[in-house]
Coordinates of C-alpha atoms and ligand atoms in Angstrom, one line a residue:
M304 CA 41.2 8.1 -77.0
H305 CA 39.7 8.8 -73.8
R306 CA 41.8 7.2 -71.2
F307 CA 40.8 7.3 -67.9
K308 CA 42.0 5.7 -64.6
L309 CA 40.4 5.6 -61.2
G310 CA 44.2 5.4 -59.7
D311 CA 44.7 2.3 -56.8
M312 CA 47.4 4.2 -55.1
F313 CA 46.9 7.8 -54.3
S314 CA 45.7 9.7 -51.7
A315 CA 43.8 12.7 -51.1
I316 CA 41.8 15.4 -49.4
A317 CA 38.2 15.5 -49.4
S318 CA 37.1 18.7 -47.8
T319 CA 39.0 18.4 -44.0
D320 CA 39.9 14.7 -44.8
F321 CA 42.7 12.7 -46.3
V322 CA 41.7 10.7 -48.1
Y323 CA 43.3 7.4 -50.1
I324 CA 41.6 6.8 -52.9
A325 CA 41.1 3.6 -54.4
T326 CA 39.2 1.2 -56.7
A327 CA 38.8 -1.2 -59.5
T328 CA 39.8 -0.3 -62.8
V329 CA 37.5 1.0 -64.7
M330 CA 38.3 0.7 -68.9
I331 CA 37.0 2.5 -71.4
L332 CA 38.9 2.4 -74.4
A333 CA 38.7 4.1 -78.2
L334 CA 38.7 0.8 -80.6
S335 CA 40.5 3.4 -83.4
G336 CA 44.1 4.0 -82.7
C337 CA 45.4 7.4 -81.7
G338 CA 48.4 7.9 -81.5
G339 CA 50.3 7.6 -78.2
S340 CA 49.3 10.6 -75.3
S341 CA 52.0 12.9 -74.6
S342 CA 52.5 15.2 -71.6
D343 CA 56.4 17.1 -72.6
T344 CA 55.7 19.9 -70.2
S345 CA 57.2 23.2 -71.8
I346 CA 60.6 24.6 -69.8
A347 CA 60.5 27.8 -69.5
S348 CA 62.6 30.1 -71.0
S349 CA 64.6 31.5 -67.9
C350 CA 64.5 29.8 -64.8
P351 CA 64.4 31.3 -61.8
A352 CA 67.5 31.3 -59.5
L353 CA 68.4 28.6 -57.0
T354 CA 69.8 29.8 -53.4
G355 CA 71.3 27.6 -51.0
T356 CA 72.7 24.6 -50.4
P357 CA 71.2 21.0 -51.4
W358 CA 70.5 18.9 -48.7
V359 CA 72.8 16.4 -47.7
P360 CA 70.7 14.3 -46.1
S361 CA 71.3 12.7 -42.1
V362 CA 68.8 10.1 -40.9
S363 CA 69.8 8.6 -38.0
G364 CA 70.9 4.9 -38.3
A365 CA 69.9 5.3 -42.1
S366 CA 73.5 3.6 -42.8
A367 CA 74.9 1.5 -46.2
S368 CA 75.6 -1.3 -43.5
N369 CA 72.3 -2.1 -42.9
H370 CA 72.0 -4.4 -45.8
N371 CA 71.6 -8.0 -45.6
S372 CA 74.3 -9.8 -46.4
S373 CA 73.0 -12.8 -47.2
V374 CA 71.0 -11.2 -49.5
K375 CA 72.1 -11.7 -54.0
L376 CA 70.0 -10.4 -56.6
T377 CA 71.4 -13.3 -60.1
Q378 CA 69.8 -10.4 -63.4
S379 CA 68.9 -12.0 -66.7
V380 CA 67.3 -10.4 -70.0
L381 CA 65.9 -12.8 -71.8
T382 CA 64.0 -11.6 -75.8
S383 CA 62.3 -12.7 -78.1
S384 CA 59.4 -11.7 -80.2
G385 CA 55.3 -12.8 -81.1
P386 CA 52.8 -11.2 -82.5
I387 CA 50.1 -8.8 -80.6
I388 CA 45.9 -9.6 -79.7
G389 CA 43.8 -7.3 -79.5
L390 CA 41.5 -6.6 -75.7
N391 CA 38.8 -8.5 -77.0
Q392 CA 40.7 -11.5 -78.7
G393 CA 41.2 -14.9 -77.2
I394 CA 44.8 -15.3 -75.2
T395 CA 45.2 -18.9 -76.8
S396 CA 49.1 -20.9 -77.3
S397 CA 49.5 -19.3 -80.3
V398 CA 49.4 -15.7 -79.0
E399 CA 51.4 -16.3 -75.8
I400 CA 55.6 -16.1 -76.5
P401 CA 58.3 -18.4 -74.2
V402 CA 60.5 -17.3 -72.5
T403 CA 62.6 -20.1 -70.1
I404 CA 64.6 -18.6 -66.7
D405 CA 67.8 -20.7 -65.0
M406 CA 66.4 -21.0 -61.7
S407 CA 69.3 -23.1 -61.6
Q408 CA 70.6 -22.4 -57.8
S409 CA 68.0 -22.6 -54.5
L410 CA 67.4 -19.3 -53.2
G411 CA 67.0 -20.1 -49.6
A412 CA 63.3 -19.6 -47.7
L413 CA 62.5 -15.5 -48.1
G414 CA 64.5 -15.8 -52.1
S415 CA 61.6 -14.6 -54.6
L416 CA 62.3 -14.2 -58.0
T417 CA 61.3 -10.7 -60.4
L418 CA 59.8 -10.8 -63.7
I419 CA 59.7 -7.2 -65.1
G420 CA 58.6 -7.5 -68.7
E421 CA 58.8 -5.1 -71.5
T422 CA 57.0 -4.3 -75.1
S423 CA 59.4 -3.0 -78.2
G424 CA 59.2 -1.8 -81.6
Q425 CA 55.6 -2.7 -82.3
S426 CA 54.2 -2.9 -86.1
S427 CA 54.1 1.0 -87.2
Q428 CA 50.7 -0.1 -88.0
I429 CA 50.1 0.0 -84.2
A430 CA 48.8 2.8 -82.2
G431 CA 48.5 3.2 -78.9
D432 CA 50.2 0.8 -76.1
V433 CA 51.3 -2.7 -76.2
F434 CA 51.9 -4.7 -72.8
A435 CA 53.1 -7.0 -71.8
F436 CA 50.9 -9.6 -69.7
L437 CA 52.6 -12.6 -68.3
V438 CA 49.4 -15.8 -68.7
S439 CA 51.8 -18.8 -67.2
L440 CA 54.5 -19.2 -65.9
N441 CA 55.5 -23.1 -65.0
D442 CA 58.4 -24.0 -62.7
G443 CA 58.9 -27.5 -64.3
T444 CA 56.1 -29.0 -61.7
N445 CA 53.9 -26.0 -60.7
E446 CA 51.8 -23.9 -62.8
Y447 CA 50.9 -20.6 -60.7
I448 CA 48.6 -19.1 -63.3
H449 CA 45.6 -21.3 -63.9
M450 CA 43.2 -18.8 -66.2
T451 CA 39.8 -19.9 -66.9
S452 CA 38.7 -20.9 -70.3
D453 CA 37.3 -17.6 -70.9
C454 CA 40.2 -16.3 -71.0
A455 CA 41.5 -18.5 -74.7
T456 CA 37.5 -18.0 -76.3
N457 CA 36.9 -13.9 -75.8
G458 CA 40.3 -12.6 -74.2
L459 CA 41.2 -9.9 -71.4
Y460 CA 38.0 -7.8 -72.3
L461 CA 35.0 -7.6 -73.7
C462 CA 34.1 -4.8 -76.6
S463 CA 31.3 -3.4 -77.8
G464 CA 30.2 -0.3 -80.1
G465 CA 34.3 1.0 -79.0
I466 CA 33.3 0.6 -75.3
C467 CA 35.6 -2.2 -73.9
S468 CA 34.6 -3.7 -70.6
V469 CA 36.5 -6.3 -68.4
N470 CA 35.1 -10.2 -68.9
T471 CA 34.8 -10.5 -65.9
N472 CA 34.9 -15.0 -67.2
C473 CA 38.0 -14.6 -67.4
D474 CA 39.4 -14.8 -64.4
M475 CA 42.1 -16.9 -61.9
D476 CA 40.7 -20.7 -62.5
W477 CA 41.0 -22.3 -58.9
T478 CA 38.5 -24.6 -59.4
S479 CA 40.7 -27.1 -59.5
S480 CA 44.3 -25.9 -59.4
P481 CA 45.5 -23.1 -57.2
N482 CA 46.3 -20.4 -58.1
A483 CA 49.8 -16.7 -57.1
Y484 CA 46.7 -15.2 -57.8
I485 CA 43.5 -14.9 -55.8
N486 CA 42.0 -13.4 -58.5
R487 CA 41.9 -11.5 -61.5
T488 CA 42.1 -8.4 -60.3
K489 CA 44.9 -9.0 -58.1
W490 CA 46.8 -10.5 -61.0
E491 CA 46.0 -7.6 -63.6
E492 CA 47.0 -5.2 -61.6
H493 CA 51.0 -6.8 -62.3
Q494 CA 50.9 -6.9 -66.6
G495 CA 50.4 -2.3 -66.3
D496 CA 48.0 -0.7 -66.6
L497 CA 45.9 -0.6 -69.9
S498 CA 44.1 2.5 -69.4
S499 CA 47.4 4.1 -68.1
N500 CA 48.4 7.7 -69.8
F501 CA 51.6 5.9 -70.4
F502 CA 53.6 2.7 -70.8
E503 CA 54.0 0.4 -68.0
P504 CA 55.9 -3.0 -67.5
S505 CA 54.6 -6.2 -66.2
V506 CA 55.9 -6.7 -62.8
N507 CA 54.8 -9.9 -61.0
T508 CA 57.2 -11.1 -57.8
F509 CA 57.0 -14.6 -56.7
P510 CA 56.0 -15.7 -54.0
T511 CA 53.1 -13.9 -53.0
C512 CA 52.1 -15.4 -50.9
N513 CA 53.7 -17.4 -47.9
W514 CA 51.6 -18.2 -44.6
T515 CA 49.0 -21.8 -43.0
Q516 CA 46.0 -19.6 -43.3
G517 CA 43.7 -18.6 -45.5
S518 CA 39.4 -19.9 -46.6
G519 CA 36.4 -20.5 -45.1
T520 CA 35.0 -17.3 -43.9
S521 CA 33.0 -15.4 -47.0
F522 CA 36.3 -13.2 -46.8
A523 CA 38.2 -16.0 -47.4
I524 CA 41.9 -16.0 -49.0
P525 CA 42.4 -19.2 -50.1
V526 CA 45.2 -21.7 -48.5
C527 CA 48.5 -20.5 -49.9
A528 CA 49.2 -21.9 -53.4
F529 CA 53.2 -21.9 -52.7
N530 CA 52.8 -23.2 -49.0
S531 CA 50.1 -26.2 -49.5
T532 CA 51.3 -27.0 -53.1
F533 CA 54.4 -24.7 -55.3
F534 CA 57.5 -24.8 -52.5
T535 CA 59.6 -27.3 -52.8
T536 CA 61.5 -28.4 -49.5
V537 CA 65.6 -28.0 -49.9
S538 CA 67.8 -29.2 -46.5
G539 CA 64.4 -28.4 -44.1
V540 CA 63.9 -25.0 -45.9
S541 CA 60.6 -24.4 -47.9
Q542 CA 61.2 -22.4 -50.9
L543 CA 60.6 -22.1 -54.5
R544 CA 61.2 -24.4 -56.8
S545 CA 65.3 -24.6 -57.9
G546 CA 68.0 -27.0 -59.9
V547 CA 65.7 -26.4 -62.7
N548 CA 64.3 -24.1 -66.0
Y549 CA 60.6 -22.3 -65.6
T550 CA 59.4 -21.7 -68.4
A551 CA 57.5 -17.5 -68.7
K552 CA 54.6 -17.1 -71.3
Y553 CA 53.5 -13.4 -72.4
V554 CA 50.8 -12.4 -74.8
L555 CA 51.1 -9.1 -76.2
V556 CA 48.1 -7.1 -75.6
A557 CA 47.2 -3.6 -78.1
N558 CA 46.0 -1.4 -76.2
S559 CA 43.6 0.6 -78.3
Y560 CA 42.5 -2.2 -80.1
A561 CA 39.0 -5.2 -79.8
S562 CA 41.2 -7.8 -81.8
V563 CA 45.0 -7.7 -84.1
S564 CA 44.2 -9.6 -87.2
S565 CA 48.0 -11.3 -87.6
G566 CA 50.9 -10.8 -89.0
Y567 CA 51.6 -7.3 -86.7
S568 CA 54.3 -8.1 -84.2
A569 CA 56.2 -6.2 -80.8
A570 CA 59.7 -7.1 -79.0
L571 CA 60.0 -8.7 -75.7
K572 CA 62.5 -8.3 -73.1
V573 CA 61.8 -9.9 -69.4
T574 CA 63.7 -9.1 -66.9
A575 CA 64.4 -11.9 -64.4
T576 CA 65.3 -11.0 -61.2
A577 CA 66.4 -14.2 -59.0
K578 CA 66.6 -12.8 -54.9
T579 CA 69.2 -15.0 -53.0
N580 CA 67.6 -14.4 -49.5
T581 CA 69.4 -17.8 -47.2
S582 CA 67.3 -15.0 -44.0
A583 CA 65.1 -16.8 -41.6
N584 CA 63.9 -13.3 -40.3
V585 CA 62.4 -11.1 -42.4
G586 CA 63.5 -7.3 -43.6
G587 CA 66.2 -6.2 -45.3
A588 CA 67.4 -2.3 -46.1
I589 CA 66.2 -0.4 -49.0
D590 CA 68.4 2.3 -50.5
L591 CA 65.5 6.2 -50.8
N592 CA 66.4 8.8 -53.6
F593 CA 64.5 11.4 -52.7
I594 CA 64.0 13.8 -56.4
L595 CA 63.2 17.5 -55.8
V596 CA 60.9 19.1 -58.6
G597 CA 60.9 22.4 -59.2
T598 CA 62.7 25.8 -57.8
N599 CA 60.5 25.8 -55.3
N600 CA 60.8 22.2 -53.4
I601 CA 64.4 23.2 -54.3
N602 CA 64.9 26.1 -52.8
A603 CA 62.4 25.0 -49.4
S604 CA 64.8 22.1 -49.5
R605 CA 68.2 24.1 -49.6
T606 CA 67.6 26.0 -45.9
T607 CA 67.8 25.0 -42.9
K608 CA 64.3 25.0 -41.8
G609 CA 63.6 22.8 -45.1
Q610 CA 66.6 20.7 -44.7
Q611 CA 65.2 20.4 -40.6
N612 CA 61.8 18.8 -42.3
L613 CA 63.5 16.6 -44.2
N614 CA 66.1 15.2 -42.3
T615 CA 62.5 14.4 -40.2
L616 CA 60.6 13.4 -43.0
A617 CA 62.9 10.2 -43.9
T618 CA 63.2 9.3 -40.0
Q619 CA 59.8 9.6 -39.2
V620 CA 59.7 6.9 -43.0
A621 CA 62.3 5.6 -41.2
T622 CA 60.6 4.8 -37.9
Y623 CA 57.3 3.0 -39.8
Y624 CA 59.7 0.9 -41.6
S625 CA 61.5 -1.1 -38.4
Q626 CA 59.0 -2.1 -37.3
T627 CA 59.2 -6.2 -36.4
N628 CA 57.1 -6.9 -38.5
A629 CA 59.1 -5.2 -41.7
N630 CA 62.0 -4.5 -40.0
I631 CA 62.9 -3.0 -43.3
K632 CA 65.8 -0.3 -42.4
L633 CA 67.1 2.5 -44.8
G634 CA 71.0 1.4 -46.4
S635 CA 71.7 4.9 -47.8
V636 CA 69.5 7.9 -48.6
R637 CA 69.8 10.6 -51.4
S638 CA 69.1 13.6 -52.6
Y639 CA 68.8 14.4 -56.0
E640 CA 66.7 18.6 -57.2
L641 CA 64.7 18.4 -60.7
P642 CA 65.6 21.7 -61.5
C643 CA 63.4 23.7 -63.4
E644 CA 66.5 24.0 -66.2
S645 CA 65.3 20.0 -66.6
G646 CA 61.6 20.7 -67.2
G647 CA 61.0 20.1 -62.9
D648 CA 58.9 23.7 -62.8
G649 CA 56.7 21.9 -65.4
F650 CA 55.9 18.5 -63.2
A651 CA 56.2 20.6 -59.8
D652 CA 52.0 21.1 -60.1
A653 CA 52.1 18.2 -61.4
T654 CA 48.9 16.5 -63.5
I655 CA 48.1 12.4 -62.7
S656 CA 48.9 12.6 -66.6
Q657 CA 52.2 13.5 -66.5
L658 CA 53.0 11.1 -63.4
G659 CA 54.5 8.6 -65.7
A660 CA 56.9 11.4 -67.4
L661 CA 58.2 12.5 -64.5
L662 CA 58.4 9.4 -63.3
Q663 CA 60.7 8.0 -66.4
K664 CA 62.6 11.3 -65.4
S665 CA 64.2 8.8 -63.0
G666 CA 65.9 7.2 -66.0
S667 CA 68.1 10.8 -65.9
V668 CA 68.5 12.6 -62.4
I669 CA 69.5 9.2 -61.0
P670 CA 73.1 8.1 -61.4
S671 CA 73.2 4.7 -63.6
A672 CA 75.6 3.1 -60.8
E673 CA 72.2 3.8 -58.0
A674 CA 69.7 2.3 -60.9
T675 CA 68.7 -0.5 -58.9
G676 CA 68.2 -0.8 -55.4
S677 CA 66.3 2.1 -54.3
V678 CA 62.9 3.9 -54.2
N679 CA 62.8 6.7 -55.7
V680 CA 60.5 9.4 -53.9
F681 CA 59.3 12.9 -55.7
L682 CA 58.7 15.0 -54.1
V683 CA 56.1 17.7 -56.1
S684 CA 54.3 21.0 -54.7
S685 CA 50.6 19.0 -55.6
I686 CA 49.5 16.8 -57.6
S687 CA 45.8 17.0 -59.5
D688 CA 43.6 14.5 -61.4
D689 CA 42.5 15.7 -64.9
T690 CA 42.1 12.5 -66.0
S691 CA 37.6 11.7 -64.7
G692 CA 37.1 14.8 -62.7
A693 CA 35.4 11.3 -60.6
N694 CA 38.3 12.6 -57.8
S695 CA 37.9 16.5 -58.8
S696 CA 36.5 17.0 -55.2
F697 CA 40.2 16.0 -54.7
T698 CA 43.9 17.3 -53.4
I699 CA 45.9 14.3 -53.6
L700 CA 48.4 13.7 -51.5
G701 CA 50.5 10.8 -53.2
V702 CA 50.7 8.1 -56.1
D703 CA 52.4 5.1 -56.2
G704 CA 53.5 3.9 -59.3
A705 CA 52.4 0.7 -59.5
I706 CA 51.7 -2.0 -56.7
N707 CA 54.9 -3.9 -57.1
G708 CA 57.5 -0.9 -59.2
P709 CA 60.3 -2.6 -61.1
I710 CA 63.9 -2.1 -60.0
E711 CA 64.6 -0.9 -63.1
N712 CA 64.9 3.5 -63.4
G713 CA 63.1 5.0 -66.8
T714 CA 59.8 3.8 -66.5
A715 CA 56.7 5.6 -66.4
V716 CA 56.0 3.7 -62.8
S717 CA 59.9 3.5 -61.4
G718 CA 59.7 5.7 -57.9
V719 CA 56.0 6.8 -56.2
V720 CA 55.0 11.2 -56.3
V721 CA 53.9 13.2 -53.4
S722 CA 52.8 16.3 -52.6
T723 CA 54.5 18.8 -50.5
F724 CA 52.0 21.3 -50.8
D725 CA 55.6 24.3 -50.9
S726 CA 55.0 23.6 -47.5
L727 CA 58.8 22.1 -46.9
D728 CA 60.5 25.1 -45.2
T729 CA 57.3 26.4 -43.5
Y730 CA 56.2 22.7 -41.7
N731 CA 56.5 22.0 -37.4
P732 CA 57.2 26.1 -36.6
S733 CA 57.7 24.7 -33.1
C734 CA 60.3 22.8 -33.4
S735 CA 63.8 23.9 -32.1
S736 CA 65.8 24.9 -34.5
S737 CA 68.3 23.1 -32.6
V738 CA 67.9 19.6 -33.4
T739 CA 68.1 18.0 -36.2
T740 CA 65.1 15.6 -36.4
C741 CA 62.0 17.0 -35.0
P742 CA 60.5 14.6 -32.1
L743 CA 56.8 13.7 -33.3
S744 CA 55.6 16.1 -30.4
S745 CA 56.6 19.3 -32.6
Y746 CA 54.9 18.0 -35.1
E747 CA 51.8 19.7 -36.9
T748 CA 49.4 17.3 -38.5
D749 CA 50.1 18.1 -42.7
F750 CA 53.3 17.3 -42.2
Y751 CA 52.3 14.3 -40.1
Q752 CA 50.3 13.0 -43.2
L753 CA 53.3 13.4 -45.0
G754 CA 55.7 10.8 -43.3
V755 CA 53.0 8.5 -43.6
T756 CA 51.6 9.6 -47.3
V757 CA 55.4 8.5 -48.0
T758 CA 55.5 5.4 -46.3
H759 CA 52.5 4.0 -48.4
E760 CA 53.3 5.0 -51.3
M761 CA 56.6 2.8 -51.0
G762 CA 54.1 -0.1 -49.0
H763 CA 52.2 0.0 -52.9
F764 CA 55.2 0.1 -54.4
L765 CA 56.9 -2.8 -52.2
G766 CA 53.6 -4.6 -53.4
L767 CA 51.3 -4.5 -50.8
N768 CA 47.4 -4.0 -51.3
H769 CA 45.4 -1.4 -49.5
P770 CA 43.8 -4.2 -46.9
S771 CA 40.5 -2.9 -48.0
E772 CA 39.8 -1.1 -50.9
Y773 CA 37.6 2.2 -50.1
E774 CA 34.6 1.5 -51.2
G775 CA 35.0 -1.9 -48.9
T776 CA 34.7 -3.6 -51.5
E777 CA 37.1 -5.5 -52.3
H778 CA 40.1 -6.5 -50.0
D779 CA 44.1 -7.3 -50.2
A780 CA 45.2 -11.4 -50.1
I781 CA 47.1 -11.0 -47.0
Y782 CA 45.3 -13.6 -44.1
D783 CA 46.1 -11.2 -41.2
T784 CA 45.5 -7.6 -42.3
P785 CA 41.8 -6.9 -41.3
I786 CA 38.8 -6.4 -43.4
C787 CA 36.4 -3.1 -42.6
T788 CA 33.2 -2.8 -44.7
A789 CA 31.7 -0.1 -43.4
Q790 CA 30.7 2.0 -45.1
Q791 CA 30.6 5.7 -43.5
S792 CA 26.5 6.1 -44.0
G793 CA 26.2 9.4 -46.6
L794 CA 29.8 8.8 -47.8
G795 CA 29.5 6.0 -49.8
F796 CA 33.0 4.6 -48.5
I797 CA 34.9 3.4 -45.1
T798 CA 36.3 5.6 -42.6
V799 CA 38.7 5.4 -39.1
N800 CA 34.3 6.7 -37.7
S801 CA 32.9 3.7 -39.7
C802 CA 35.0 0.6 -38.9
L803 CA 35.4 1.7 -35.5
L804 CA 31.6 1.4 -34.6
N805 CA 30.5 -0.3 -37.4
D806 CA 32.2 -3.3 -38.4
T807 CA 32.2 -6.8 -37.7
N808 CA 34.3 -8.7 -39.1
Q809 CA 36.8 -10.3 -36.5
L810 CA 39.8 -10.9 -37.6
A811 CA 41.0 -14.3 -37.2
S812 CA 45.1 -14.1 -36.6
N813 CA 44.3 -11.7 -33.6
G814 CA 42.1 -13.7 -31.6
S815 CA 39.0 -13.6 -33.5
K816 CA 38.1 -9.7 -32.4
T817 CA 36.5 -6.9 -34.4
C818 CA 37.7 -3.2 -34.1
S819 CA 35.5 -2.1 -31.7
A820 CA 36.3 -5.5 -29.2
D821 CA 39.4 -4.8 -30.1
C822 CA 39.3 -1.0 -29.0
P823 CA 36.0 0.4 -27.4
S824 CA 35.2 4.1 -29.1
S825 CA 35.3 4.4 -24.9
S826 CA 39.2 4.1 -25.3
Y827 CA 39.0 6.9 -28.0
S828 CA 38.9 10.1 -28.5
T829 CA 40.6 12.7 -30.9
T830 CA 39.9 15.0 -28.6
T831 CA 41.5 13.6 -26.0
G832 CA 44.0 12.4 -28.3
S833 CA 43.3 9.0 -26.7
F834 CA 43.9 5.4 -29.4
C835 CA 43.9 2.7 -29.9
P836 CA 47.4 2.5 -32.1
S837 CA 48.1 -0.9 -31.8
A838 CA 45.1 -2.8 -32.2
L839 CA 45.1 -5.3 -35.0
S840 CA 41.6 -5.5 -35.8
C841 CA 41.2 -2.0 -36.9
E842 CA 42.7 -1.5 -40.2
F843 CA 43.4 1.7 -39.7
N844 CA 46.1 1.3 -37.4
Y845 CA 48.1 -0.1 -40.8
V846 CA 50.2 1.6 -43.0
M847 CA 48.0 0.6 -45.9
W848 CA 45.1 1.6 -44.7
W849 CA 43.2 3.7 -47.6
T850 CA 42.9 6.7 -45.2
T851 CA 44.9 9.2 -43.4
K852 CA 44.6 9.0 -39.3
N853 CA 44.0 11.0 -36.8
F854 CA 46.7 12.3 -34.9
Q855 CA 46.8 15.4 -32.1
E856 CA 49.4 17.7 -32.3
G857 CA 51.4 18.3 -29.6
S858 CA 51.8 14.7 -27.8
G859 CA 52.5 13.7 -30.9
N860 CA 49.5 10.8 -29.9
S861 CA 47.7 8.6 -33.3
D862 CA 45.9 6.0 -35.0
G863 CA 49.0 3.3 -35.8
N864 CA 50.8 2.8 -38.8
L865 CA 51.5 -0.4 -38.5
F866 CA 52.6 -3.7 -40.9
S867 CA 51.6 -7.1 -40.9
V868 CA 53.9 -10.4 -40.2
G869 CA 52.1 -11.4 -43.3
Q870 CA 52.8 -7.5 -46.0
G871 CA 56.7 -8.2 -44.0
K872 CA 56.6 -11.7 -45.5
I873 CA 55.6 -9.9 -49.2
M874 CA 57.7 -6.8 -48.4
T875 CA 61.2 -8.9 -48.3
Y876 CA 60.9 -11.1 -51.6
H877 CA 60.5 -7.4 -53.3
P878 CA 64.0 -7.1 -54.9
V879 CA 64.6 -4.0 -54.2
V880 CA 64.8 -4.8 -50.0
Q881 CA 68.3 -6.2 -50.2
Ligands
LIG1097 ZN1 47.4 3.8 -51.3

């Protein structure tokens, strides 16, 4: 089977420039059945010895007491079963599987509902994977997902001659009703990636937005459906409807067939997490699990220098997340090892195809008592793209399992993976050995990028897209992040330079300023270390900018690592932020 994925969520280096690659999903799926691919790694018959003592994180300000006492999660598991359909098969009521969700309690201004949909037990004749797609969510008054009628007629994909491509007529229908998702792309990326090598659950968190601004320009973001229509007011506070049952409907899609005849079925499990959050302000705390993968990373983490760098890394992440718009602190920070004996060395220089199996290791590495409420950060030596060749000139810095990751370990998207380049014990040589964490002025550029990458991949896990994807033609659904469409001449993607000098898009939420007005090129110089880190109209000043940032060693000056107000709201809805 040919499955390839141009990842939405990995960063890469092209010659001297680190870039986060992102693109719309491209799918080519064979229709003939084939078994699910596997990427088992061989375990060396004899494993090298480990030296030193394991890293015990010491991160200033990180504390379990940072969690928000007004946040409470209520989980229910709903099960059902139903027919399997193919990619080119209509999404009609006869193939939709309903589940009922108890939403009796009010969730507060910043509460949310997260639905994780997983399949199992598919008919043995059905090869490949079967994915759960959330096609409807009704709160008793409002339908959150309005799909165009062509989805019912033709399905998600059009298949011919063994090749399936996106049915562009199957999209979110905005003609009569508001939608939780602004378009099909933004909806589909929450339903698992049909073209990936691994089964992925569907993960949807609502609300998907909460702001009054929107619409109007050529890059219109519609008025937020929740703010305009879906929210109800409880005790003067606008929030998700409560005191009722919600009905979610799923279809079960086989990723290896254009159509599946009747009689084939699979089981559906939906984990519904209602998050009560009566805070008026965004934020909370997240627990972080670092997983050191393989002998080299483990041994590096057991040196004095390695532990200083890891503490510094976690501190850098904490600093970015503590900014006002995010207001997310670190709770418990934990360290785990995936040693050679457990297959760690087979994942150390990981391929993209291996990452699902690596992230599934969270189910065995992380104690079940800590299974929810954390983001898992797997530190590997390197990541290479074995899936398409399109990115073969890049060295990948990091990959996130999914935009909006599940609060569940053991899945193929249960965390993020970041490359250390086997330098944990050698980064930052100018940093004094007497300090627990290094100051920015002694960061090496590559180390700085490591911290930005961990922060960025976690941002994906918490539900954020790039403000603009790398070609500058697709943008996130958040009203207050800037848009850049100015590709760098000859490169075909947007860069710090092209967005600084050539982009003409204005950011309405920042006084309709362009980046060049917000950051005149005369005040920007990588030579002198002059940047505009707080210029809101420049997309490269955001954590979720798709490429790495300019940084000057010594001064520690750099482009910004901002979260917008809207991004802070999206992350606050994620159930892992507590
Ligand atoms: Zn990214």
